[in-house]
Coordinates of C-alpha atoms and ligand atoms in Angstrom, one line a residue:
X14 CA 102.6 101.6 97.8
X15 CA 103.1 104.5 95.6
X16 CA 101.3 107.7 96.5
X17 CA 99.6 109.5 93.7
X18 CA 98.4 113.2 93.4
X19 CA 96.0 113.9 90.6
X20 CA 95.8 117.6 89.3
X21 CA 92.6 118.7 87.8
X22 CA 91.1 121.9 86.2
X23 CA 87.5 120.6 85.2
X24 CA 85.1 117.8 85.3
X25 CA 87.6 115.3 86.5
X26 CA 86.3 112.2 84.6
X27 CA 90.1 111.0 83.9
X28 CA 90.7 111.7 87.9
X29 CA 87.6 109.5 88.5
X30 CA 88.7 106.6 86.4
X31 CA 92.4 106.8 87.9
X32 CA 91.0 106.8 91.6
X33 CA 88.7 104.0 90.8
X34 CA 91.4 101.9 89.3
X35 CA 93.7 102.0 92.3
X36 CA 92.4 99.3 94.4
X37 CA 93.1 95.7 95.3
X38 CA 96.8 94.8 94.4
X39 CA 97.3 98.1 92.4
X40 CA 100.7 99.5 93.2
X41 CA 99.4 103.0 93.9
X42 CA 96.8 104.8 96.0
X43 CA 95.4 108.3 95.6
X44 CA 96.5 110.7 98.3
X45 CA 95.2 114.1 96.9
X46 CA 93.1 115.6 94.2
X47 CA 94.2 119.2 93.5
X48 CA 92.6 121.9 91.4
X49 CA 93.5 125.3 90.3
X50 CA 89.9 126.2 89.9
X51 CA 87.6 126.1 93.1
X52 CA 84.6 125.6 90.7
X53 CA 86.1 122.4 89.1
X54 CA 83.4 119.7 89.3
X55 CA 85.9 117.1 89.9
X56 CA 86.6 118.3 93.4
X57 CA 83.1 117.0 94.5
X58 CA 83.7 114.0 92.6
X59 CA 87.1 113.3 94.4
X60 CA 85.6 114.2 97.7
X61 CA 82.6 111.7 97.1
X62 CA 85.4 109.0 96.4
X63 CA 86.9 109.7 99.7
X64 CA 90.2 111.3 98.4
X65 CA 91.4 114.5 100.1
X66 CA 91.1 117.5 97.9
X67 CA 92.9 120.9 97.8
X68 CA 92.5 124.2 95.7
X69 CA 95.4 126.5 94.6
X70 CA 93.3 129.1 92.8
X71 CA 95.7 130.5 90.1
X72 CA 93.5 133.6 90.0
X73 CA 94.6 134.5 93.7
X74 CA 98.1 134.9 92.3
X75 CA 97.2 137.5 89.6
X76 CA 100.0 137.1 87.0
X77 CA 102.6 135.8 89.2
X78 CA 103.1 132.2 87.9
X79 CA 106.1 131.7 90.2
X80 CA 104.2 132.4 93.3
X81 CA 101.2 130.2 91.9
X82 CA 103.7 127.3 91.4
X83 CA 105.3 127.9 94.6
X84 CA 102.0 127.4 96.4
X85 CA 101.2 124.3 94.1
X86 CA 104.4 122.8 95.0
X87 CA 104.0 123.3 98.6
X88 CA 100.5 121.7 98.6
X89 CA 102.2 118.6 96.9
X90 CA 105.1 118.6 99.3
X91 CA 102.4 118.2 102.1
X92 CA 101.3 114.7 100.7
X93 CA 104.8 113.7 99.4
X94 CA 103.5 112.1 96.4
X95 CA 105.6 109.5 94.3
X96 CA 103.7 110.2 91.2
X97 CA 101.6 113.2 90.0
X98 CA 99.0 112.6 87.4
X99 CA 97.9 115.8 85.4
X100 CA 94.3 115.0 84.2
X101 CA 92.7 117.8 82.3
X102 CA 95.0 120.2 84.1
X103 CA 94.8 123.3 82.1
X104 CA 97.6 125.5 83.3
X105 CA 101.1 125.4 81.7
X106 CA 103.8 124.6 84.1
X107 CA 107.1 126.3 84.4
X108 CA 110.5 124.6 84.0
X109 CA 111.5 125.0 87.6
X110 CA 108.2 123.3 88.8
X111 CA 108.6 120.6 86.3
X112 CA 112.1 120.0 87.0
X113 CA 111.5 119.4 90.8
X114 CA 109.0 116.5 89.8
X115 CA 110.8 115.2 86.7
X116 CA 110.3 111.6 86.0
X117 CA 107.5 111.5 88.6
X118 CA 104.8 113.5 86.5
X119 CA 102.4 112.1 83.9
X120 CA 99.9 113.9 81.5
X121 CA 97.0 112.8 79.2
X122 CA 96.8 114.6 76.0
X123 CA 94.0 114.3 73.6
X124 CA 96.0 113.7 70.4
X125 CA 98.3 111.0 69.0
X126 CA 101.5 112.8 70.1
X127 CA 103.8 114.1 68.6
X128 CA 100.7 115.5 66.6
X129 CA 98.7 118.5 67.9
X130 CA 100.5 119.6 71.0
X131 CA 98.5 122.4 72.8
X132 CA 94.9 123.2 72.4
X133 CA 92.2 122.3 69.8
X134 CA 93.4 118.8 69.2
X135 CA 90.1 117.5 67.9
X136 CA 89.5 120.4 65.5
X137 CA 93.2 120.0 64.1
X138 CA 93.0 116.3 63.5
X139 CA 89.6 116.9 61.5
X140 CA 91.2 119.8 59.5
X141 CA 94.2 117.7 58.6
X142 CA 91.9 115.0 57.3
X143 CA 93.5 112.4 59.6
X144 CA 92.1 108.9 59.1
X145 CA 92.9 108.3 62.9
X146 CA 92.8 110.4 66.1
X147 CA 93.4 109.3 69.7
X148 CA 95.1 110.1 72.9
X149 CA 98.4 110.0 74.7
X150 CA 100.0 109.6 78.1
X151 CA 103.4 111.0 78.4
X152 CA 105.9 112.0 80.9
X153 CA 106.0 115.8 81.6
X154 CA 109.0 117.5 80.6
X155 CA 109.9 121.3 80.4
X156 CA 108.6 121.4 76.6
X157 CA 104.9 121.3 76.3
X158 CA 103.4 118.0 75.5
X159 CA 106.7 116.8 74.5
X160 CA 107.9 114.2 77.0
X161 CA 108.3 110.4 76.3
X162 CA 105.0 108.8 75.4
X163 CA 104.1 106.0 77.8
X164 CA 101.0 104.9 75.9
X165 CA 98.5 105.7 73.3
X166 CA 94.9 104.8 72.4
X167 CA 93.8 104.9 68.8
X168 CA 90.4 105.3 66.9
X169 CA 89.1 105.9 63.6
X170 CA 88.0 109.2 62.6
X171 CA 84.3 108.7 61.1
X172 CA 82.6 110.7 58.2
X173 CA 80.6 113.4 59.8
X174 CA 82.8 113.5 63.0
X175 CA 82.8 117.1 64.6
X176 CA 85.3 118.0 67.4
X177 CA 82.5 117.5 69.8
X178 CA 81.8 113.8 68.6
X179 CA 85.6 113.2 68.4
X180 CA 86.0 114.3 72.0
X181 CA 82.9 112.4 73.1
X182 CA 84.2 109.1 71.6
X183 CA 87.7 109.7 72.7
X184 CA 86.9 110.2 76.3
X185 CA 86.3 106.5 77.2
X186 CA 89.6 105.6 75.6
X187 CA 91.3 108.0 77.8
X188 CA 89.6 106.4 80.9
X189 CA 90.9 103.1 79.7
X190 CA 94.6 104.3 78.7
X191 CA 95.5 106.4 81.7
X192 CA 94.8 103.8 84.4
X193 CA 96.6 101.2 82.4
X194 CA 99.6 103.4 82.0
X195 CA 99.6 104.4 85.7
X196 CA 99.5 100.7 86.7
X197 CA 102.5 100.0 84.6
X198 CA 104.3 103.2 85.6
X199 CA 103.7 102.5 89.5
X200 CA 105.1 99.2 89.2
X201 CA 108.2 100.3 87.3
X202 CA 107.2 98.7 84.0
X203 CA 108.5 101.0 81.2
X204 CA 106.8 99.1 78.3
X205 CA 104.4 101.4 76.5
X206 CA 100.8 100.7 76.5
X207 CA 98.9 100.6 73.2
X208 CA 95.2 100.4 72.9
X209 CA 92.9 100.0 69.7
X210 CA 94.2 100.9 66.2
Ligands
GAR318 C1 90.6 115.5 78.6 O1 90.0 115.2 77.4 C2 91.9 115.6 78.6 O2 92.7 114.8 77.7 C3 92.2 117.0 78.2 O3 91.1 117.7 79.0 C4 90.0 116.7 79.3 C5 89.7 116.7 80.6 O4 88.5 116.1 81.0 N1 93.4 117.4 78.6 C6 94.0 118.6 77.9 O5 93.6 119.0 77.0 C7 95.4 118.8 78.4 N2 95.9 120.0 77.5 P1 88.2 115.5 82.4 O6 88.4 116.6 83.2 O7 87.0 114.8 82.5 O8 89.4 114.4 82.8

């Protein structure tokens, strides 16, 4: 059974979907939910699901990203994860950290990559007049939101959509996509997952 650590910064709805998916004959189990923010709502959610939690507060490291990442790395080494899922984890990670977990770290991003890496993806899709929007799960590499795409979920942009309505309509698709990709990834199945469209 593969051991999965999930990194969050906020509400943790994707974490919740991932944890709940790892039951029965699933090839993986959650071993840790880790947040860089002690106030993240997802921490209580994880504890309620019976998953061990940890906090590495980035603010405790002032502007020393290397020290923050060393603490993050050591918290992860404690549980020896086979797979790390970034799930609404809002800190940019450095090349050294990423390299130590390369090929084992996934991220969900709220756009149809390679479009709209970085922030404000919903507003940018609207500004561009896109007919479709969606989310992607990709392998994490040193370049931001740029690793191999392992799955995407696509939905239409509707008249009157705002960044908020797009985000709200996309979230349930994220909750379907990420567990589907994790299951295949944990089973060593390299086929991409495509939902909707
Ligand atoms: C999700 O929409 C996720 O795609 C996005 O943050 C939200 C987290 O929600 N991630 C990013 O923007 C990564 N740059 P959650 O905490 O409820 O899972």
